[in-house]
Amino acid sequence: MTIVPTGTDIAAAAPAGKGVGPLLRAWRERRRVSQLELALRADSSARHISFVETGRSRPSEEMVLRLAEHLDVPVRERNSLLLAAGYAPHYPETPLDDPALDALREGLERLIQGYEPYPALVVDAGYDVVAANRGITMLLDGVPESLLQPPLNAMRLTLHPRGMAPRIRNLGEWRGHLLAQMERQIALHRSEPLRALYEEVAAYPAPERTAAGDDGDSGDEPSSSVPYFALPMRIEHDGRVLSFVSSISTFNTPMDVTVSELAIETFLPADPATAKYLHALGD
């Protein structure tokens, strides 16, 4: 998922119904770009950018798209800018089960299956699980059926007190990481469902630190012996503590809203013991 600086929601910075100018200004300020710098990037003038932002000039459809591109505005929000300027949306929003996306779905399935025995999944903009491999199924061992009814939600499964949370040994750190990630997404996307999900999972009970801290361990290899290169998720499975670091990928230059909001999350073993254990399970 694209990571952007945390900040005020665009919707709060520029209320809907006030035209494209305030929305563009909010995105420019979010990116910390001056009117002159944006004008140079978009082959325009600072005067014209100022007139657009104040409503004295109506930008062409091409100009809206050009400014949105240089401000790295998400695809869904580019459509919102066009609508605010009086134009039709430029990017389609194709349902994921549409035959037009057959090749995409098949490619994603092959990709995450090829990543086995390591866990991998695909989520949409609301963190609902679109696809998952057998490695993810392994991590969900012990999660009650009530939480496994579709649509599965990755944040809810991870942080719910009856989900994976009780088995995550460094839940305090991992919970903070996930909530911060959601905050960044809320700052980028004007999504009420995402905000509602954040409020739900943030209200789940926070972990209490034991005398040994969140990282009290049992298993083949103490965590202190591993020089982690990124924050790991350390989770118990079948009497062992497995350590993973996650990587998130999105599509480059997407031309469809649905595709632009898909994210592929892969979990890489963070230590040799975890890699060895997963390969043994896969044999």
PDB file of C-alpha atoms in Angstrom:
ATOM      1  CA  MET A   1       0.000   0.000   0.000  1.00  0.00           C
ATOM      2  CA  THR A   2       1.228   3.339  -0.756  1.00  0.00           C
ATOM      3  CA  ILE A   3       2.574   5.012   2.352  1.00  0.00           C
ATOM      4  CA  VAL A   4       2.034   8.732   2.758  1.00  0.00           C
ATOM      5  CA  PRO A   5       2.686  11.085   5.643  1.00  0.00           C
ATOM      6  CA  THR A   6       0.004  11.002   8.333  1.00  0.00           C
ATOM      7  CA  GLY A   7      -2.135  14.098   8.344  1.00  0.00           C
ATOM      8  CA  THR A   8      -5.628  15.542   8.373  1.00  0.00           C
ATOM      9  CA  ASP A   9      -8.221  13.789   6.272  1.00  0.00           C
ATOM     10  CA  ILE A  10      -8.639  15.457   2.877  1.00  0.00           C
ATOM     11  CA  ALA A  11     -12.379  15.499   3.457  1.00  0.00           C
ATOM     12  CA  ALA A  12     -11.857  17.649   6.539  1.00  0.00           C
ATOM     13  CA  ALA A  13      -9.377  19.933   4.765  1.00  0.00           C
ATOM     14  CA  ALA A  14     -11.670  20.566   1.802  1.00  0.00           C
ATOM     15  CA  PRO A  15     -15.360  19.806   2.370  1.00  0.00           C
ATOM     16  CA  ALA A  16     -17.259  18.300  -0.541  1.00  0.00           C
ATOM     17  CA  GLY A  17     -19.349  20.633  -2.672  1.00  0.00           C
ATOM     18  CA  LYS A  18     -16.815  23.471  -2.882  1.00  0.00           C
ATOM     19  CA  GLY A  19     -15.446  22.617  -6.285  1.00  0.00           C
ATOM     20  CA  VAL A  20     -12.200  21.206  -7.555  1.00  0.00           C
ATOM     21  CA  GLY A  21     -10.008  24.144  -6.463  1.00  0.00           C
ATOM     22  CA  PRO A  22     -10.007  23.513  -2.683  1.00  0.00           C
ATOM     23  CA  LEU A  23      -9.529  19.788  -3.296  1.00  0.00           C
ATOM     24  CA  LEU A  24      -6.476  20.391  -5.475  1.00  0.00           C
ATOM     25  CA  ARG A  25      -5.075  22.870  -2.977  1.00  0.00           C
ATOM     26  CA  ALA A  26      -5.519  20.303  -0.176  1.00  0.00           C
ATOM     27  CA  TRP A  27      -3.619  17.680  -2.183  1.00  0.00           C
ATOM     28  CA  ARG A  28      -0.859  20.166  -3.026  1.00  0.00           C
ATOM     29  CA  GLU A  29      -0.475  21.129   0.616  1.00  0.00           C
ATOM     30  CA  ARG A  30      -0.520  17.483   1.627  1.00  0.00           C
ATOM     31  CA  ARG A  31       2.391  16.832  -0.740  1.00  0.00           C
ATOM     32  CA  ARG A  32       4.178  19.971   0.524  1.00  0.00           C
ATOM     33  CA  VAL A  33       4.512  21.343  -2.984  1.00  0.00           C
ATOM     34  CA  SER A  34       4.388  25.059  -3.762  1.00  0.00           C
ATOM     35  CA  GLN A  35       2.207  26.483  -6.519  1.00  0.00           C
ATOM     36  CA  LEU A  36       5.335  27.353  -8.489  1.00  0.00           C
ATOM     37  CA  GLU A  37       6.802  23.868  -8.165  1.00  0.00           C
ATOM     38  CA  LEU A  38       3.514  22.250  -9.217  1.00  0.00           C
ATOM     39  CA  ALA A  39       3.253  24.639 -12.152  1.00  0.00           C
ATOM     40  CA  LEU A  40       6.739  23.718 -13.345  1.00  0.00           C
ATOM     41  CA  ARG A  41       5.949  20.008 -13.063  1.00  0.00           C
ATOM     42  CA  ALA A  42       2.655  20.371 -14.932  1.00  0.00           C
ATOM     43  CA  ASP A  43       3.945  22.760 -17.613  1.00  0.00           C
ATOM     44  CA  SER A  44       1.678  25.540 -16.386  1.00  0.00           C
ATOM     45  CA  SER A  45       2.106  28.792 -14.446  1.00  0.00           C
ATOM     46  CA  ALA A  46       1.849  29.587 -10.754  1.00  0.00           C
ATOM     47  CA  ARG A  47      -0.761  32.207 -11.648  1.00  0.00           C
ATOM     48  CA  HIS A  48      -2.949  29.620 -13.369  1.00  0.00           C
ATOM     49  CA  ILE A  49      -2.583  27.171 -10.465  1.00  0.00           C
ATOM     50  CA  SER A  50      -3.612  29.953  -8.088  1.00  0.00           C
ATOM     51  CA  PHE A  51      -6.652  30.800 -10.216  1.00  0.00           C
ATOM     52  CA  VAL A  52      -7.681  27.135 -10.319  1.00  0.00           C
ATOM     53  CA  GLU A  53      -7.387  26.741  -6.552  1.00  0.00           C
ATOM     54  CA  THR A  54      -9.408  29.881  -5.832  1.00  0.00           C
ATOM     55  CA  GLY A  55     -12.089  29.040  -8.387  1.00  0.00           C
ATOM     56  CA  ARG A  56     -11.289  31.960 -10.709  1.00  0.00           C
ATOM     57  CA  SER A  57     -10.368  29.526 -13.494  1.00  0.00           C
ATOM     58  CA  ARG A  58     -11.967  26.194 -14.408  1.00  0.00           C
ATOM     59  CA  PRO A  59      -9.286  23.656 -15.306  1.00  0.00           C
ATOM     60  CA  SER A  60      -9.668  21.469 -18.355  1.00  0.00           C
ATOM     61  CA  GLU A  61     -10.148  17.731 -17.910  1.00  0.00           C
ATOM     62  CA  GLU A  62      -6.588  17.209 -19.135  1.00  0.00           C
ATOM     63  CA  MET A  63      -5.259  19.709 -16.590  1.00  0.00           C
ATOM     64  CA  VAL A  64      -7.100  18.039 -13.708  1.00  0.00           C
ATOM     65  CA  LEU A  65      -5.591  14.680 -14.641  1.00  0.00           C
ATOM     66  CA  ARG A  66      -2.141  16.201 -15.133  1.00  0.00           C
ATOM     67  CA  LEU A  67      -2.176  17.925 -11.756  1.00  0.00           C
ATOM     68  CA  ALA A  68      -3.502  14.777 -10.075  1.00  0.00           C
ATOM     69  CA  GLU A  69      -0.697  12.742 -11.603  1.00  0.00           C
ATOM     70  CA  HIS A  70       2.004  15.134 -10.431  1.00  0.00           C
ATOM     71  CA  LEU A  71       0.450  15.204  -6.953  1.00  0.00           C
ATOM     72  CA  ASP A  72       0.302  11.397  -6.861  1.00  0.00           C
ATOM     73  CA  VAL A  73      -3.422  11.435  -6.118  1.00  0.00           C
ATOM     74  CA  PRO A  74      -4.954   7.938  -5.763  1.00  0.00           C
ATOM     75  CA  VAL A  75      -7.004   6.771  -8.731  1.00  0.00           C
ATOM     76  CA  ARG A  76     -10.352   6.859  -6.919  1.00  0.00           C
ATOM     77  CA  GLU A  77      -9.675  10.416  -5.776  1.00  0.00           C
ATOM     78  CA  ARG A  78      -8.750  11.440  -9.318  1.00  0.00           C
ATOM     79  CA  ASN A  79     -12.287  10.544 -10.336  1.00  0.00           C
ATOM     80  CA  SER A  80     -13.546  12.654  -7.436  1.00  0.00           C
ATOM     81  CA  LEU A  81     -11.505  15.611  -8.673  1.00  0.00           C
ATOM     82  CA  LEU A  82     -12.957  15.231 -12.156  1.00  0.00           C
ATOM     83  CA  LEU A  83     -16.499  15.110 -10.797  1.00  0.00           C
ATOM     84  CA  ALA A  84     -15.838  18.209  -8.684  1.00  0.00           C
ATOM     85  CA  ALA A  85     -14.641  19.976 -11.860  1.00  0.00           C
ATOM     86  CA  GLY A  86     -17.772  18.962 -13.755  1.00  0.00           C
ATOM     87  CA  TYR A  87     -16.335  16.099 -15.805  1.00  0.00           C
ATOM     88  CA  ALA A  88     -17.146  12.417 -16.011  1.00  0.00           C
ATOM     89  CA  PRO A  89     -14.908   9.926 -14.153  1.00  0.00           C
ATOM     90  CA  HIS A  90     -11.920   8.838 -16.209  1.00  0.00           C
ATOM     91  CA  TYR A  91     -11.126   5.542 -14.491  1.00  0.00           C
ATOM     92  CA  PRO A  92     -13.563   2.602 -14.442  1.00  0.00           C
ATOM     93  CA  GLU A  93     -14.295   0.615 -11.286  1.00  0.00           C
ATOM     94  CA  THR A  94     -14.640  -2.964 -12.479  1.00  0.00           C
ATOM     95  CA  PRO A  95     -16.005  -5.564 -10.015  1.00  0.00           C
ATOM     96  CA  LEU A  96     -13.319  -8.076  -9.159  1.00  0.00           C
ATOM     97  CA  ASP A  97     -15.515 -10.972 -10.316  1.00  0.00           C
ATOM     98  CA  ASP A  98     -16.019  -9.392 -13.753  1.00  0.00           C
ATOM     99  CA  PRO A  99     -14.746 -11.597 -16.626  1.00  0.00           C
ATOM    100  CA  ALA A 100     -12.593  -8.659 -17.734  1.00  0.00           C
ATOM    101  CA  LEU A 101     -10.422  -9.262 -14.662  1.00  0.00           C
ATOM    102  CA  ASP A 102     -10.088 -13.028 -15.118  1.00  0.00           C
ATOM    103  CA  ALA A 103      -6.426 -12.748 -16.074  1.00  0.00           C
ATOM    104  CA  LEU A 104      -5.751 -10.532 -13.059  1.00  0.00           C
ATOM    105  CA  ARG A 105      -7.392 -12.942 -10.616  1.00  0.00           C
ATOM    106  CA  GLU A 106      -5.591 -15.942 -12.084  1.00  0.00           C
ATOM    107  CA  GLY A 107      -2.274 -14.111 -11.964  1.00  0.00           C
ATOM    108  CA  LEU A 108      -2.766 -13.164  -8.316  1.00  0.00           C
ATOM    109  CA  GLU A 109      -3.667 -16.733  -7.399  1.00  0.00           C
ATOM    110  CA  ARG A 110      -0.547 -18.071  -9.119  1.00  0.00           C
ATOM    111  CA  LEU A 111       1.587 -15.432  -7.456  1.00  0.00           C
ATOM    112  CA  ILE A 112       0.554 -16.163  -3.881  1.00  0.00           C
ATOM    113  CA  GLN A 113       0.512 -19.935  -4.417  1.00  0.00           C
ATOM    114  CA  GLY A 114       4.035 -19.708  -5.796  1.00  0.00           C
ATOM    115  CA  TYR A 115       5.085 -17.994  -2.566  1.00  0.00           C
ATOM    116  CA  GLU A 116       4.205 -21.058  -0.474  1.00  0.00           C
ATOM    117  CA  PRO A 117       5.145 -22.310   2.061  1.00  0.00           C
ATOM    118  CA  TYR A 118       5.422 -18.681   3.172  1.00  0.00           C
ATOM    119  CA  PRO A 119       2.152 -16.806   3.896  1.00  0.00           C
ATOM    120  CA  ALA A 120       0.729 -14.379   1.327  1.00  0.00           C
ATOM    121  CA  LEU A 121      -2.630 -12.729   0.740  1.00  0.00           C
ATOM    122  CA  VAL A 122      -4.354 -10.082  -1.342  1.00  0.00           C
ATOM    123  CA  VAL A 123      -6.559  -7.421   0.259  1.00  0.00           C
ATOM    124  CA  ASP A 124      -8.721  -4.596  -1.054  1.00  0.00           C
ATOM    125  CA  ALA A 125      -8.903  -0.993   0.154  1.00  0.00           C
ATOM    126  CA  GLY A 126     -10.931  -2.037   3.231  1.00  0.00           C
ATOM    127  CA  TYR A 127      -8.506  -4.850   4.124  1.00  0.00           C
ATOM    128  CA  ASP A 128     -11.026  -7.499   3.085  1.00  0.00           C
ATOM    129  CA  VAL A 129      -9.188 -10.626   1.953  1.00  0.00           C
ATOM    130  CA  VAL A 130      -9.512 -11.233  -1.791  1.00  0.00           C
ATOM    131  CA  ALA A 131      -7.209 -14.266  -1.938  1.00  0.00           C
ATOM    132  CA  ALA A 132      -4.912 -16.146   0.441  1.00  0.00           C
ATOM    133  CA  ASN A 133      -2.552 -19.103   0.249  1.00  0.00           C
ATOM    134  CA  ARG A 134      -2.049 -22.087   2.552  1.00  0.00           C
ATOM    135  CA  GLY A 135       0.558 -20.219   4.572  1.00  0.00           C
ATOM    136  CA  ILE A 136      -2.138 -17.792   5.719  1.00  0.00           C
ATOM    137  CA  THR A 137      -4.408 -20.724   6.565  1.00  0.00           C
ATOM    138  CA  MET A 138      -1.663 -22.001   8.853  1.00  0.00           C
ATOM    139  CA  LEU A 139      -1.517 -18.661  10.694  1.00  0.00           C
ATOM    140  CA  LEU A 140      -5.286 -18.796  11.229  1.00  0.00           C
ATOM    141  CA  ASP A 141      -5.144 -22.075  13.158  1.00  0.00           C
ATOM    142  CA  GLY A 142      -7.315 -21.758  16.247  1.00  0.00           C
ATOM    143  CA  VAL A 143      -9.335 -18.747  15.040  1.00  0.00           C
ATOM    144  CA  PRO A 144     -13.055 -19.461  15.707  1.00  0.00           C
ATOM    145  CA  GLU A 145     -15.405 -20.050  12.786  1.00  0.00           C
ATOM    146  CA  SER A 146     -17.396 -16.939  13.698  1.00  0.00           C
ATOM    147  CA  LEU A 147     -14.438 -14.801  12.607  1.00  0.00           C
ATOM    148  CA  LEU A 148     -13.807 -16.841   9.457  1.00  0.00           C
ATOM    149  CA  GLN A 149     -17.143 -16.100   7.807  1.00  0.00           C
ATOM    150  CA  PRO A 150     -16.772 -14.088   4.580  1.00  0.00           C
ATOM    151  CA  PRO A 151     -15.873 -11.429   3.966  1.00  0.00           C
ATOM    152  CA  LEU A 152     -12.675 -12.072   5.898  1.00  0.00           C
ATOM    153  CA  ASN A 153     -11.000  -8.897   7.081  1.00  0.00           C
ATOM    154  CA  ALA A 154      -7.260  -8.965   7.668  1.00  0.00           C
ATOM    155  CA  MET A 155      -7.244  -6.276  10.366  1.00  0.00           C
ATOM    156  CA  ARG A 156     -10.129  -7.835  12.267  1.00  0.00           C
ATOM    157  CA  LEU A 157      -8.603 -11.328  12.090  1.00  0.00           C
ATOM    158  CA  THR A 158      -5.254 -10.033  13.331  1.00  0.00           C
ATOM    159  CA  LEU A 159      -6.349  -7.752  16.172  1.00  0.00           C
ATOM    160  CA  HIS A 160      -9.579  -9.314  17.437  1.00  0.00           C
ATOM    161  CA  PRO A 161      -9.130 -10.746  20.981  1.00  0.00           C
ATOM    162  CA  ARG A 162     -10.465 -14.093  19.713  1.00  0.00           C
ATOM    163  CA  GLY A 163      -8.487 -13.926  16.479  1.00  0.00           C
ATOM    164  CA  MET A 164      -4.726 -14.085  16.022  1.00  0.00           C
ATOM    165  CA  ALA A 165      -4.017 -11.438  18.680  1.00  0.00           C
ATOM    166  CA  PRO A 166      -3.626 -13.789  21.674  1.00  0.00           C
ATOM    167  CA  ARG A 167      -0.884 -15.701  19.818  1.00  0.00           C
ATOM    168  CA  ILE A 168       1.094 -12.634  18.670  1.00  0.00           C
ATOM    169  CA  ARG A 169       3.960 -12.362  21.141  1.00  0.00           C
ATOM    170  CA  ASN A 170       4.794  -8.723  20.349  1.00  0.00           C
ATOM    171  CA  LEU A 171       1.161  -7.648  19.993  1.00  0.00           C
ATOM    172  CA  GLY A 172       1.790  -4.178  21.410  1.00  0.00           C
ATOM    173  CA  GLU A 173       4.315  -3.310  18.718  1.00  0.00           C
ATOM    174  CA  TRP A 174       2.454  -5.066  15.904  1.00  0.00           C
ATOM    175  CA  ARG A 175      -0.882  -3.511  16.868  1.00  0.00           C
ATOM    176  CA  GLY A 176       0.696  -0.059  16.892  1.00  0.00           C
ATOM    177  CA  HIS A 177       2.210  -0.688  13.465  1.00  0.00           C
ATOM    178  CA  LEU A 178      -1.144  -1.788  11.968  1.00  0.00           C
ATOM    179  CA  LEU A 179      -3.111   1.086  13.487  1.00  0.00           C
ATOM    180  CA  ALA A 180      -0.554   3.601  12.198  1.00  0.00           C
ATOM    181  CA  GLN A 181      -0.809   2.010   8.757  1.00  0.00           C
ATOM    182  CA  MET A 182      -4.595   2.443   8.814  1.00  0.00           C
ATOM    183  CA  GLU A 183      -4.235   6.050   9.948  1.00  0.00           C
ATOM    184  CA  ARG A 184      -2.068   6.760   6.917  1.00  0.00           C
ATOM    185  CA  GLN A 185      -4.643   5.158   4.635  1.00  0.00           C
ATOM    186  CA  ILE A 186      -7.472   7.176   6.201  1.00  0.00           C
ATOM    187  CA  ALA A 187      -5.450  10.340   5.647  1.00  0.00           C
ATOM    188  CA  LEU A 188      -5.083   9.414   1.983  1.00  0.00           C
ATOM    189  CA  HIS A 189      -8.547   8.046   1.183  1.00  0.00           C
ATOM    190  CA  ARG A 190     -11.868   9.649   2.066  1.00  0.00           C
ATOM    191  CA  SER A 191     -13.347   6.317   3.153  1.00  0.00           C
ATOM    192  CA  GLU A 192     -15.965   6.126   5.875  1.00  0.00           C
ATOM    193  CA  PRO A 193     -15.936   2.276   5.893  1.00  0.00           C
ATOM    194  CA  LEU A 194     -12.174   2.354   6.484  1.00  0.00           C
ATOM    195  CA  ARG A 195     -12.589   4.864   9.281  1.00  0.00           C
ATOM    196  CA  ALA A 196     -15.310   2.682  10.854  1.00  0.00           C
ATOM    197  CA  LEU A 197     -13.024  -0.354  10.655  1.00  0.00           C
ATOM    198  CA  TYR A 198     -10.218   1.603  12.310  1.00  0.00           C
ATOM    199  CA  GLU A 199     -12.487   2.685  15.155  1.00  0.00           C
ATOM    200  CA  GLU A 200     -13.633  -0.911  15.630  1.00  0.00           C
ATOM    201  CA  VAL A 201     -10.192  -2.531  15.796  1.00  0.00           C
ATOM    202  CA  ALA A 202      -8.638   0.334  17.770  1.00  0.00           C
ATOM    203  CA  ALA A 203     -11.291  -0.287  20.437  1.00  0.00           C
ATOM    204  CA  TYR A 204     -10.224  -3.906  20.906  1.00  0.00           C
ATOM    205  CA  PRO A 205      -8.446  -4.419  24.257  1.00  0.00           C
ATOM    206  CA  ALA A 206      -4.817  -3.348  24.135  1.00  0.00           C
ATOM    207  CA  PRO A 207      -2.302  -5.940  25.367  1.00  0.00           C
ATOM    208  CA  GLU A 208      -0.973  -5.735  28.893  1.00  0.00           C
ATOM    209  CA  ARG A 209       2.775  -6.040  29.210  1.00  0.00           C
ATOM    210  CA  THR A 210       3.978  -8.892  31.393  1.00  0.00           C
ATOM    211  CA  ALA A 211       6.959  -8.656  33.708  1.00  0.00           C
ATOM    212  CA  ALA A 212       9.119  -9.891  30.854  1.00  0.00           C
ATOM    213  CA  GLY A 213       7.453  -7.528  28.375  1.00  0.00           C
ATOM    214  CA  ASP A 214       5.538  -8.441  25.234  1.00  0.00           C
ATOM    215  CA  ASP A 215       8.439 -10.451  23.921  1.00  0.00           C
ATOM    216  CA  GLY A 216       8.589 -13.240  26.459  1.00  0.00           C
ATOM    217  CA  ASP A 217       9.562 -16.198  24.305  1.00  0.00           C
ATOM    218  CA  SER A 218       9.505 -19.926  24.001  1.00  0.00           C
ATOM    219  CA  GLY A 219      10.668 -21.862  21.002  1.00  0.00           C
ATOM    220  CA  ASP A 220      13.742 -22.977  19.159  1.00  0.00           C
ATOM    221  CA  GLU A 221      15.577 -19.678  18.949  1.00  0.00           C
ATOM    222  CA  PRO A 222      15.428 -16.636  21.262  1.00  0.00           C
ATOM    223  CA  SER A 223      14.361 -13.475  19.508  1.00  0.00           C
ATOM    224  CA  SER A 224      17.293 -11.566  21.016  1.00  0.00           C
ATOM    225  CA  SER A 225      19.714 -13.649  18.928  1.00  0.00           C
ATOM    226  CA  VAL A 226      18.215 -12.449  15.648  1.00  0.00           C
ATOM    227  CA  PRO A 227      19.226  -9.014  14.249  1.00  0.00           C
ATOM    228  CA  TYR A 228      15.828  -8.168  12.729  1.00  0.00           C
ATOM    229  CA  PHE A 229      16.014  -5.807   9.751  1.00  0.00           C
ATOM    230  CA  ALA A 230      12.362  -4.755  10.084  1.00  0.00           C
ATOM    231  CA  LEU A 231       9.655  -4.994  12.727  1.00  0.00           C
ATOM    232  CA  PRO A 232       8.614  -8.650  12.826  1.00  0.00           C
ATOM    233  CA  MET A 233       5.298 -10.211  13.686  1.00  0.00           C
ATOM    234  CA  ARG A 234       6.143 -12.923  16.200  1.00  0.00           C
ATOM    235  CA  ILE A 235       3.323 -15.438  16.485  1.00  0.00           C
ATOM    236  CA  GLU A 236       2.909 -18.754  18.271  1.00  0.00           C
ATOM    237  CA  HIS A 237       2.056 -21.831  16.219  1.00  0.00           C
ATOM    238  CA  ASP A 238       1.937 -25.365  17.544  1.00  0.00           C
ATOM    239  CA  GLY A 239       4.226 -24.614  20.487  1.00  0.00           C
ATOM    240  CA  ARG A 240       6.753 -22.579  18.490  1.00  0.00           C
ATOM    241  CA  VAL A 241       7.255 -18.862  17.964  1.00  0.00           C
ATOM    242  CA  LEU A 242       7.496 -17.930  14.291  1.00  0.00           C
ATOM    243  CA  SER A 243       8.822 -14.556  13.136  1.00  0.00           C
ATOM    244  CA  PHE A 244       7.785 -12.792   9.935  1.00  0.00           C
ATOM    245  CA  VAL A 245       8.380  -9.436   8.310  1.00  0.00           C
ATOM    246  CA  SER A 246       5.792  -8.269   5.820  1.00  0.00           C
ATOM    247  CA  SER A 247       6.129  -6.636   2.422  1.00  0.00           C
ATOM    248  CA  ILE A 248       3.256  -4.917   0.605  1.00  0.00           C
ATOM    249  CA  SER A 249       3.064  -4.501  -3.172  1.00  0.00           C
ATOM    250  CA  THR A 250       0.616  -2.601  -5.364  1.00  0.00           C
ATOM    251  CA  PHE A 251       0.145  -2.285  -9.119  1.00  0.00           C
ATOM    252  CA  ASN A 252       2.190   0.260 -11.038  1.00  0.00           C
ATOM    253  CA  THR A 253       0.192   2.871 -13.030  1.00  0.00           C
ATOM    254  CA  PRO A 254      -3.226   1.192 -12.553  1.00  0.00           C
ATOM    255  CA  MET A 255      -6.006   2.261 -14.925  1.00  0.00           C
ATOM    256  CA  ASP A 256      -8.909   0.873 -12.884  1.00  0.00           C
ATOM    257  CA  VAL A 257     -10.066   1.889  -9.397  1.00  0.00           C
ATOM    258  CA  THR A 258     -10.501  -1.694  -8.219  1.00  0.00           C
ATOM    259  CA  VAL A 259      -7.035  -2.715  -9.360  1.00  0.00           C
ATOM    260  CA  SER A 260      -5.443   0.401  -7.874  1.00  0.00           C
ATOM    261  CA  GLU A 261      -6.747  -0.508  -4.431  1.00  0.00           C
ATOM    262  CA  LEU A 262      -5.515  -4.113  -4.353  1.00  0.00           C
ATOM    263  CA  ALA A 263      -2.481  -4.868  -2.208  1.00  0.00           C
ATOM    264  CA  ILE A 264      -0.421  -8.061  -2.095  1.00  0.00           C
ATOM    265  CA  GLU A 265       1.062  -8.720   1.336  1.00  0.00           C
ATOM    266  CA  THR A 266       3.754 -11.351   1.654  1.00  0.00           C
ATOM    267  CA  PHE A 267       5.323 -12.587   4.894  1.00  0.00           C
ATOM    268  CA  LEU A 268       9.021 -13.378   4.772  1.00  0.00           C
ATOM    269  CA  PRO A 269      10.611 -15.545   7.491  1.00  0.00           C
ATOM    270  CA  ALA A 270      12.620 -13.255   9.723  1.00  0.00           C
ATOM    271  CA  ASP A 271      14.930 -15.953  11.052  1.00  0.00           C
ATOM    272  CA  PRO A 272      16.348 -19.313   9.925  1.00  0.00           C
ATOM    273  CA  ALA A 273      14.260 -21.298  12.429  1.00  0.00           C
ATOM    274  CA  THR A 274      11.003 -19.967  10.969  1.00  0.00           C
ATOM    275  CA  ALA A 275      12.094 -20.730   7.401  1.00  0.00           C
ATOM    276  CA  LYS A 276      13.142 -24.249   8.352  1.00  0.00           C
ATOM    277  CA  TYR A 277       9.846 -24.910  10.139  1.00  0.00           C
ATOM    278  CA  LEU A 278       7.707 -23.695   7.236  1.00  0.00           C
ATOM    279  CA  HIS A 279       9.593 -25.790   4.703  1.00  0.00           C
ATOM    280  CA  ALA A 280       9.183 -28.837   6.950  1.00  0.00           C
ATOM    281  CA  LEU A 281       5.428 -28.224   7.060  1.00  0.00           C
ATOM    282  CA  GLY A 282       5.336 -28.005   3.274  1.00  0.00           C
ATOM    283  CA  ASP A 283       7.133 -31.328   2.722  1.00  0.00           C
TER     284      ASP A 283
END
